[in-house]
């Protein structure tokens, strides 16, 4: 379960498009942020994606990706041309293929490497979709198969693209838009696969073109309902509407932390989801937000803010750039490693879960103060050279590490109240699987 949203320059105070995404995955599925340089490739060369090889492009752009450790592709990312993409799992009446193929995260990375604009990225994804289809397991601890939707944006244009098998529809975005784990395009689109409507009519999902809605006809109602995507999308659209004409990067960060209510407690409830997602007792609440990204798409000096860690409410958004990445330590895996950014933060995050309502209050003032400084300075420093930006980003990451270590030392000594036994049991199992003591 994920949430991705965008506000184009027509509804922001400075005319700059803002993109944001929470990536929800298995709790022990460590995610990390990585930068890969541009490259030229020999004619006829191939690229190995998560499962299959496909022909490589002659040139690939430099990219910055936030990705699960075991997957070739990425949940979200940007390239050196200022293109940003986020994807969502969607569940449709067309059965998702279990045969290894290209998965949504592969499409995302391939588009970032091969396209310069959001429209070019749309063409890359739909072209690869037509040629190779989509399929394969997308889960780490729990196998899951699905189709995909995307928000693709650059400084001047943004698109939403939604797919079902090889079928797809796309709309140009003007204003604000949000996607979650369900189809949102109904009977209006700018581009679509040629047989989108005919396929639905042939399967008796609708009577004719006048009766057609992509979302209504193609959606798998059971999986879509249990993803709670309608409620989550409704929430982000509500917040976007409330912030129209004044939305900033700070606001986007706050939206990614939204739990609907200020007295939220992740230890309560066996079902349901919020924008900032916390895992609980299965089988429905098995995902948590494992990575978050906000992009301020200034055409001359873009700035990006990533957590590199899970649970944005317990994380600090830090400045990053594709050409100015600080050292984040070793790449993580599915087991605890104190040296990695993701797992070092998990020690703090999982300690806070012991008494979330009380313990989150201990870190919130410092978290917000650091971010206020980081975001403001990053927007000013975005026009500096790569070496200067990298030095600044490195200082931010170092400051965060020291702060989180202090917070964890303070929190680990607090007993806290007793959690619901099922929530406690779920996390005990997850910690054991990750070889983690917290």
Short mmCIF file of C-alpha atoms in Angstrom, two decimals, residues 8-419:
data_model
loop_
_atom_site.label_atom_id
_atom_site.label_comp_id
_atom_site.label_asym_id
_atom_site.label_seq_id
_atom_site.Cartn_x
_atom_site.Cartn_y
_atom_site.Cartn_z
CA UNK A 8 1.53 21.46 -10.05
CA UNK A 9 2.80 25.01 -10.23
CA UNK A 10 -0.69 26.36 -10.92
CA UNK A 11 -1.69 25.69 -7.28
CA UNK A 12 1.55 26.39 -5.36
CA UNK A 13 2.54 29.84 -4.07
CA UNK A 14 5.88 29.96 -5.90
CA UNK A 15 4.68 28.27 -9.10
CA UNK A 16 6.90 25.23 -8.43
CA UNK A 17 5.50 21.70 -8.78
CA UNK A 18 5.70 19.57 -5.63
CA UNK A 19 5.66 15.75 -5.70
CA UNK A 20 5.51 13.40 -2.72
CA UNK A 21 5.28 9.68 -2.06
CA UNK A 22 5.17 7.18 0.80
CA UNK A 23 6.30 3.69 -0.16
CA UNK A 24 4.57 1.00 1.90
CA UNK A 25 6.25 -2.40 1.93
CA UNK A 26 6.94 -5.33 4.27
CA UNK A 27 8.35 -4.01 7.59
CA UNK A 28 11.67 -5.89 7.28
CA UNK A 29 12.07 -5.02 3.59
CA UNK A 30 14.80 -2.44 4.00
CA UNK A 31 14.71 0.41 1.51
CA UNK A 32 17.61 2.67 0.63
CA UNK A 33 18.41 5.71 -1.47
CA UNK A 34 21.08 5.29 -4.12
CA UNK A 35 22.52 7.43 -6.92
CA UNK A 36 23.64 5.92 -10.23
CA UNK A 37 25.57 7.93 -12.85
CA UNK A 38 24.68 8.41 -16.49
CA UNK A 39 26.18 5.82 -18.81
CA UNK A 40 26.59 4.87 -22.46
CA UNK A 41 26.01 1.27 -23.52
CA UNK A 42 27.24 -0.77 -26.44
CA UNK A 43 24.80 -1.59 -29.25
CA UNK A 44 22.99 -4.86 -28.62
CA UNK A 45 23.68 -4.90 -24.87
CA UNK A 46 21.05 -6.15 -22.42
CA UNK A 47 19.98 -5.03 -18.97
CA UNK A 48 18.92 -7.49 -16.25
CA UNK A 49 15.88 -6.15 -14.43
CA UNK A 50 14.42 -7.83 -11.35
CA UNK A 51 13.49 -11.00 -13.24
CA UNK A 52 14.13 -10.69 -16.97
CA UNK A 53 16.62 -9.20 -19.40
CA UNK A 54 15.57 -6.66 -22.00
CA UNK A 55 17.54 -4.65 -24.58
CA UNK A 56 19.49 -1.81 -23.00
CA UNK A 57 19.21 1.80 -24.16
CA UNK A 58 22.26 3.35 -25.81
CA UNK A 59 22.34 6.03 -23.09
CA UNK A 60 20.90 6.06 -19.58
CA UNK A 61 20.47 9.19 -17.47
CA UNK A 62 21.89 9.59 -13.99
CA UNK A 63 19.22 8.66 -11.44
CA UNK A 64 18.53 8.75 -7.71
CA UNK A 65 16.35 5.88 -6.55
CA UNK A 66 14.57 4.89 -3.36
CA UNK A 67 14.35 1.13 -3.69
CA UNK A 68 13.75 -2.11 -1.79
CA UNK A 69 17.14 -3.80 -1.38
CA UNK A 70 16.32 -6.93 -3.40
CA UNK A 71 14.64 -5.33 -6.42
CA UNK A 72 16.40 -3.92 -9.51
CA UNK A 73 13.79 -1.21 -9.93
CA UNK A 74 12.59 1.43 -7.51
CA UNK A 75 9.49 2.63 -5.68
CA UNK A 76 10.24 6.25 -6.50
CA UNK A 77 13.05 8.32 -7.89
CA UNK A 78 14.30 11.25 -9.92
CA UNK A 79 16.78 11.69 -12.74
CA UNK A 80 19.35 14.31 -13.66
CA UNK A 81 16.82 15.99 -15.99
CA UNK A 82 14.41 16.74 -13.14
CA UNK A 83 11.94 13.95 -13.94
CA UNK A 84 10.33 12.30 -10.90
CA UNK A 85 8.13 9.18 -10.79
CA UNK A 86 6.28 7.22 -8.12
CA UNK A 87 4.29 4.01 -8.63
CA UNK A 88 1.38 2.30 -6.89
CA UNK A 89 0.11 -1.26 -6.82
CA UNK A 90 -3.40 -1.56 -8.25
CA UNK A 91 -5.66 -4.59 -8.34
CA UNK A 92 -7.83 -5.27 -11.38
CA UNK A 93 -10.13 -7.85 -12.90
CA UNK A 94 -7.36 -8.89 -15.25
CA UNK A 95 -5.42 -11.53 -13.39
CA UNK A 96 -1.91 -10.34 -12.56
CA UNK A 97 0.67 -12.64 -14.14
CA UNK A 98 2.74 -14.80 -11.83
CA UNK A 99 5.27 -15.41 -14.57
CA UNK A 100 8.52 -13.48 -14.04
CA UNK A 101 8.50 -10.32 -16.13
CA UNK A 102 8.79 -6.58 -15.66
CA UNK A 103 7.31 -5.32 -12.40
CA UNK A 104 6.08 -1.79 -11.73
CA UNK A 105 9.33 -0.78 -10.03
CA UNK A 106 11.30 -1.92 -13.08
CA UNK A 107 9.14 0.25 -15.36
CA UNK A 108 9.79 3.20 -13.07
CA UNK A 109 13.58 2.87 -13.15
CA UNK A 110 13.65 2.18 -16.88
CA UNK A 111 11.62 5.34 -17.51
CA UNK A 112 13.88 7.47 -15.32
CA UNK A 113 16.96 6.14 -17.10
CA UNK A 114 15.55 6.61 -20.61
CA UNK A 115 13.26 9.67 -20.52
CA UNK A 116 13.86 13.39 -20.06
CA UNK A 117 10.26 14.52 -19.52
CA UNK A 118 7.10 13.13 -17.97
CA UNK A 119 5.52 12.61 -21.40
CA UNK A 120 8.59 10.74 -22.65
CA UNK A 121 8.44 8.60 -19.50
CA UNK A 122 4.81 7.78 -20.23
CA UNK A 123 5.83 6.67 -23.74
CA UNK A 124 8.67 4.55 -22.34
CA UNK A 125 6.43 2.74 -19.85
CA UNK A 126 3.53 2.13 -22.24
CA UNK A 127 5.94 0.98 -24.97
CA UNK A 128 7.64 -1.51 -22.63
CA UNK A 129 4.24 -2.58 -21.32
CA UNK A 130 3.05 -3.36 -24.82
CA UNK A 131 6.24 -5.24 -25.67
CA UNK A 132 6.86 -7.17 -22.46
CA UNK A 133 3.70 -6.99 -20.35
CA UNK A 134 3.99 -6.97 -16.58
CA UNK A 135 4.25 -9.80 -14.09
CA UNK A 136 6.12 -11.44 -11.26
CA UNK A 137 6.12 -11.48 -7.48
CA UNK A 138 6.49 -8.00 -5.96
CA UNK A 139 6.63 -8.98 -2.28
CA UNK A 140 9.56 -9.72 0.04
CA UNK A 141 8.12 -11.63 2.99
CA UNK A 142 4.69 -12.15 1.45
CA UNK A 143 4.22 -12.90 -2.24
CA UNK A 144 1.94 -10.43 -3.99
CA UNK A 145 1.07 -9.86 -7.65
CA UNK A 146 -0.45 -6.69 -9.03
CA UNK A 147 -0.65 -4.14 -11.81
CA UNK A 148 0.56 -0.56 -11.50
CA UNK A 149 -0.28 3.12 -11.63
CA UNK A 150 2.16 6.04 -11.78
CA UNK A 151 2.48 9.76 -11.30
CA UNK A 152 5.13 11.15 -13.63
CA UNK A 153 6.22 14.78 -13.36
CA UNK A 154 8.81 17.31 -14.44
CA UNK A 155 8.97 21.04 -13.79
CA UNK A 156 6.48 21.85 -16.55
CA UNK A 157 4.12 18.89 -16.90
CA UNK A 158 2.64 15.96 -14.96
CA UNK A 159 0.71 12.82 -15.87
CA UNK A 160 -1.14 10.04 -14.12
CA UNK A 161 -0.84 6.65 -15.84
CA UNK A 162 -2.89 3.63 -14.74
CA UNK A 163 -2.57 0.10 -16.08
CA UNK A 164 -4.28 -3.26 -16.11
CA UNK A 165 -2.27 -5.96 -17.87
CA UNK A 166 -1.35 -4.35 -21.21
CA UNK A 167 -4.29 -1.95 -21.00
CA UNK A 168 -3.80 1.60 -19.78
CA UNK A 169 -5.20 5.11 -19.56
CA UNK A 170 -3.44 8.40 -18.87
CA UNK A 171 -4.49 11.92 -17.92
CA UNK A 172 -2.52 15.14 -17.89
CA UNK A 173 -2.61 16.74 -14.44
CA UNK A 174 -3.28 20.42 -13.91
CA UNK A 175 -3.66 21.40 -10.29
CA UNK A 176 -3.42 18.61 -7.73
CA UNK A 177 -3.91 14.87 -7.91
CA UNK A 178 -3.40 11.82 -5.72
CA UNK A 179 -3.23 8.09 -6.32
CA UNK A 180 -3.28 5.14 -3.95
CA UNK A 181 -3.85 1.43 -4.51
CA UNK A 182 -6.85 1.72 -6.80
CA UNK A 183 -7.67 2.98 -10.27
CA UNK A 184 -8.84 6.61 -10.31
CA UNK A 185 -9.39 7.40 -14.01
CA UNK A 186 -13.04 7.03 -14.94
CA UNK A 187 -14.47 8.08 -18.32
CA UNK A 188 -12.14 10.96 -19.14
CA UNK A 189 -8.54 10.56 -20.27
CA UNK A 190 -6.08 12.12 -22.68
CA UNK A 191 -4.41 8.92 -23.90
CA UNK A 192 -5.27 5.23 -23.69
CA UNK A 193 -4.45 1.83 -25.14
CA UNK A 194 -6.47 1.23 -28.35
CA UNK A 195 -8.74 -1.54 -27.05
CA UNK A 196 -9.32 -0.21 -23.54
CA UNK A 197 -13.09 0.11 -23.93
CA UNK A 198 -13.63 -2.79 -26.34
CA UNK A 199 -11.94 -5.21 -23.93
CA UNK A 200 -14.29 -4.17 -21.12
CA UNK A 201 -17.34 -4.47 -23.37
CA UNK A 202 -16.23 -7.91 -24.61
CA UNK A 203 -15.93 -9.08 -20.99
CA UNK A 204 -19.38 -7.61 -20.17
CA UNK A 205 -17.95 -5.20 -17.60
CA UNK A 206 -19.99 -2.47 -19.26
CA UNK A 207 -22.52 -2.15 -22.10
CA UNK A 208 -20.80 0.36 -24.38
CA UNK A 209 -18.56 3.45 -24.50
CA UNK A 210 -21.18 5.63 -22.83
CA UNK A 211 -21.39 3.15 -19.96
CA UNK A 212 -17.60 2.84 -19.55
CA UNK A 213 -15.46 3.89 -16.59
CA UNK A 214 -11.90 2.58 -16.40
CA UNK A 215 -12.00 2.51 -12.60
CA UNK A 216 -15.47 0.96 -12.32
CA UNK A 217 -15.00 -1.60 -15.10
CA UNK A 218 -11.45 -2.79 -14.46
CA UNK A 219 -11.08 -2.64 -10.65
CA UNK A 220 -10.99 -5.77 -8.52
CA UNK A 221 -13.43 -4.65 -5.87
CA UNK A 222 -12.30 -7.00 -3.08
CA UNK A 223 -8.55 -6.25 -3.11
CA UNK A 224 -9.19 -2.57 -3.82
CA UNK A 225 -11.52 -2.36 -0.83
CA UNK A 226 -9.14 -4.08 1.59
CA UNK A 227 -6.27 -1.80 0.56
CA UNK A 228 -8.34 1.05 2.05
CA UNK A 229 -7.15 3.14 -0.90
CA UNK A 230 -10.38 5.09 -1.32
CA UNK A 231 -10.16 6.48 2.18
CA UNK A 232 -6.43 7.24 1.93
CA UNK A 233 -6.81 8.93 -1.45
CA UNK A 234 -9.78 10.86 -0.13
CA UNK A 235 -7.62 12.10 2.72
CA UNK A 236 -4.72 13.28 0.54
CA UNK A 237 -7.10 14.95 -1.91
CA UNK A 238 -8.80 16.69 1.03
CA UNK A 239 -5.46 17.96 2.34
CA UNK A 240 -4.36 19.07 -1.12
CA UNK A 241 -7.59 20.99 -1.60
CA UNK A 242 -7.22 22.63 1.80
CA UNK A 243 -3.67 23.70 0.95
CA UNK A 244 -4.42 24.93 -2.56
CA UNK A 245 -2.38 28.02 -3.55
CA UNK A 246 -0.19 27.78 -0.45
CA UNK A 247 1.24 24.25 -0.47
CA UNK A 248 4.98 24.06 0.30
CA UNK A 249 7.53 21.27 0.70
CA UNK A 250 6.96 21.47 4.46
CA UNK A 251 3.25 20.86 3.91
CA UNK A 252 3.96 17.87 1.67
CA UNK A 253 6.12 16.36 4.42
CA UNK A 254 3.34 16.88 6.95
CA UNK A 255 0.87 15.17 4.61
CA UNK A 256 3.10 12.12 4.34
CA UNK A 257 2.92 11.85 8.15
CA UNK A 258 -0.87 12.02 8.30
CA UNK A 259 -2.75 9.56 10.55
CA UNK A 260 -6.20 11.24 10.25
CA UNK A 261 -6.26 12.08 13.97
CA UNK A 262 -3.77 13.62 16.43
CA UNK A 263 -4.35 10.85 19.00
CA UNK A 264 -3.46 8.06 16.55
CA UNK A 265 -2.14 4.84 18.08
CA UNK A 266 -0.61 2.21 15.74
CA UNK A 267 -1.13 -0.43 18.42
CA UNK A 268 -4.89 -0.29 18.00
CA UNK A 269 -6.95 -1.95 15.29
CA UNK A 270 -6.53 -5.02 13.14
CA UNK A 271 -7.57 -3.36 9.86
CA UNK A 272 -7.40 0.02 8.21
CA UNK A 273 -4.56 2.15 6.92
CA UNK A 274 -3.40 5.74 7.01
CA UNK A 275 -1.15 7.80 4.75
CA UNK A 276 1.73 7.22 7.18
CA UNK A 277 1.30 3.48 7.35
CA UNK A 278 2.18 1.32 10.36
CA UNK A 279 2.12 -2.46 10.34
CA UNK A 280 0.16 -4.42 12.91
CA UNK A 281 -1.40 -7.81 13.27
CA UNK A 282 -2.05 -9.56 9.91
CA UNK A 283 -3.40 -10.44 7.48
CA UNK A 284 -4.52 -6.93 6.44
CA UNK A 285 -2.15 -4.59 8.27
CA UNK A 286 1.09 -6.20 7.15
CA UNK A 287 2.70 -3.16 5.50
CA UNK A 288 4.43 -0.06 6.79
CA UNK A 289 5.90 3.00 5.13
CA UNK A 290 9.53 2.04 4.49
CA UNK A 291 10.62 5.09 2.49
CA UNK A 292 9.41 8.61 1.68
CA UNK A 293 10.33 11.28 -0.86
CA UNK A 294 9.36 14.91 -1.51
CA UNK A 295 10.48 16.75 -4.66
CA UNK A 296 10.50 20.52 -5.18
CA UNK A 297 10.72 20.66 -8.98
CA UNK A 298 12.24 24.05 -9.60
CA UNK A 299 13.30 23.98 -13.29
CA UNK A 300 16.69 25.57 -12.53
CA UNK A 301 17.50 24.30 -9.03
CA UNK A 302 15.37 21.35 -7.91
CA UNK A 303 15.61 20.05 -4.36
CA UNK A 304 14.69 16.64 -2.99
CA UNK A 305 14.04 15.40 0.53
CA UNK A 306 14.14 11.72 1.50
CA UNK A 307 13.95 9.82 4.76
CA UNK A 308 15.97 6.78 3.70
CA UNK A 309 14.15 5.17 6.62
CA UNK A 310 10.74 3.83 7.60
CA UNK A 311 7.81 5.58 9.29
CA UNK A 312 8.03 9.26 8.25
CA UNK A 313 6.43 10.29 11.55
CA UNK A 314 9.54 9.00 13.36
CA UNK A 315 11.98 10.03 10.61
CA UNK A 316 13.66 13.24 9.49
CA UNK A 317 13.45 14.30 5.84
CA UNK A 318 16.96 15.11 4.64
CA UNK A 319 18.17 16.89 1.46
CA UNK A 320 19.49 14.69 -1.37
CA UNK A 321 20.36 15.23 -5.02
CA UNK A 322 21.18 12.72 -7.81
CA UNK A 323 24.61 14.32 -8.31
CA UNK A 324 25.33 15.10 -4.64
CA UNK A 325 24.64 12.06 -2.50
CA UNK A 326 26.20 11.82 0.96
CA UNK A 327 27.59 8.59 2.37
CA UNK A 328 24.69 6.62 3.84
CA UNK A 329 26.67 3.62 4.99
CA UNK A 330 26.39 0.03 3.74
CA UNK A 331 23.40 -1.11 1.71
CA UNK A 332 20.86 -2.86 3.96
CA UNK A 333 19.33 -6.31 3.66
CA UNK A 334 16.38 -8.02 5.32
CA UNK A 335 18.19 -8.43 8.63
CA UNK A 336 19.34 -5.91 11.19
CA UNK A 337 22.64 -4.11 10.59
CA UNK A 338 23.42 -1.22 12.93
CA UNK A 339 25.77 0.31 10.35
CA UNK A 340 23.01 0.83 7.78
CA UNK A 341 20.83 3.95 7.84
CA UNK A 342 17.57 2.03 7.52
CA UNK A 343 18.19 -0.43 10.35
CA UNK A 344 19.84 2.07 12.68
CA UNK A 345 16.64 4.12 12.51
CA UNK A 346 14.52 0.99 12.97
CA UNK A 347 16.00 0.64 16.46
CA UNK A 348 14.50 4.04 17.30
CA UNK A 349 11.25 3.47 15.39
CA UNK A 350 10.50 0.12 16.98
CA UNK A 351 11.34 1.45 20.44
CA UNK A 352 8.81 4.26 19.93
CA UNK A 353 6.15 1.70 19.00
CA UNK A 354 6.23 0.38 22.57
CA UNK A 355 4.23 3.47 23.61
CA UNK A 356 3.73 5.51 20.46
CA UNK A 357 1.43 8.25 21.80
CA UNK A 358 3.80 9.19 24.61
CA UNK A 359 7.18 8.55 22.98
CA UNK A 360 6.54 10.30 19.64
CA UNK A 361 6.15 13.52 21.65
CA UNK A 362 9.75 13.23 22.84
CA UNK A 363 11.20 13.43 19.32
CA UNK A 364 8.65 15.61 17.50
CA UNK A 365 10.00 19.05 18.53
CA UNK A 366 13.54 18.20 17.50
CA UNK A 367 12.42 16.43 14.33
CA UNK A 368 10.42 19.46 13.21
CA UNK A 369 13.16 21.93 14.07
CA UNK A 370 15.79 20.02 12.09
CA UNK A 371 13.49 19.78 9.07
CA UNK A 372 12.60 23.44 9.18
CA UNK A 373 16.29 24.25 8.95
CA UNK A 374 17.15 21.55 6.38
CA UNK A 375 14.34 22.38 3.95
CA UNK A 376 14.83 26.14 4.11
CA UNK A 377 18.60 25.88 3.60
CA UNK A 378 18.30 23.22 0.88
CA UNK A 379 16.01 25.41 -1.21
CA UNK A 380 18.60 28.20 -0.95
CA UNK A 381 21.58 25.95 -1.62
CA UNK A 382 19.98 24.03 -4.51
CA UNK A 383 21.77 26.25 -7.03
CA UNK A 384 25.25 25.56 -5.63
CA UNK A 385 27.69 23.16 -7.27
CA UNK A 386 27.50 19.42 -6.57
CA UNK A 387 30.43 19.38 -4.14
CA UNK A 388 28.89 22.11 -1.98
CA UNK A 389 25.47 20.46 -2.00
CA UNK A 390 26.97 17.11 -1.13
CA UNK A 391 28.81 18.63 1.81
CA UNK A 392 25.62 20.26 3.06
CA UNK A 393 23.62 17.03 2.67
CA UNK A 394 26.34 15.11 4.50
CA UNK A 395 26.14 17.53 7.42
CA UNK A 396 22.37 17.05 7.58
CA UNK A 397 22.66 13.26 7.63
CA UNK A 398 25.36 13.44 10.32
CA UNK A 399 23.23 15.74 12.46
CA UNK A 400 20.27 13.37 12.14
CA UNK A 401 22.31 10.36 13.10
CA UNK A 402 23.55 12.04 16.27
CA UNK A 403 20.05 13.20 17.17
CA UNK A 404 18.43 9.82 16.59
CA UNK A 405 21.12 8.10 18.65
CA UNK A 406 20.38 10.49 21.54
CA UNK A 407 16.63 9.95 21.20
CA UNK A 408 17.01 6.20 21.13
CA UNK A 409 19.20 6.19 24.22
CA UNK A 410 16.58 8.27 26.02
CA UNK A 411 13.60 6.21 24.86
CA UNK A 412 15.01 2.73 25.35
CA UNK A 413 15.10 3.33 29.11
CA UNK A 414 11.40 4.18 29.28
CA UNK A 415 9.13 1.24 30.09
CA UNK A 416 5.96 2.62 28.49
CA UNK A 417 2.46 1.27 28.74
CA UNK A 418 1.42 -2.19 27.66
CA UNK A 419 0.41 -2.56 24.03
#
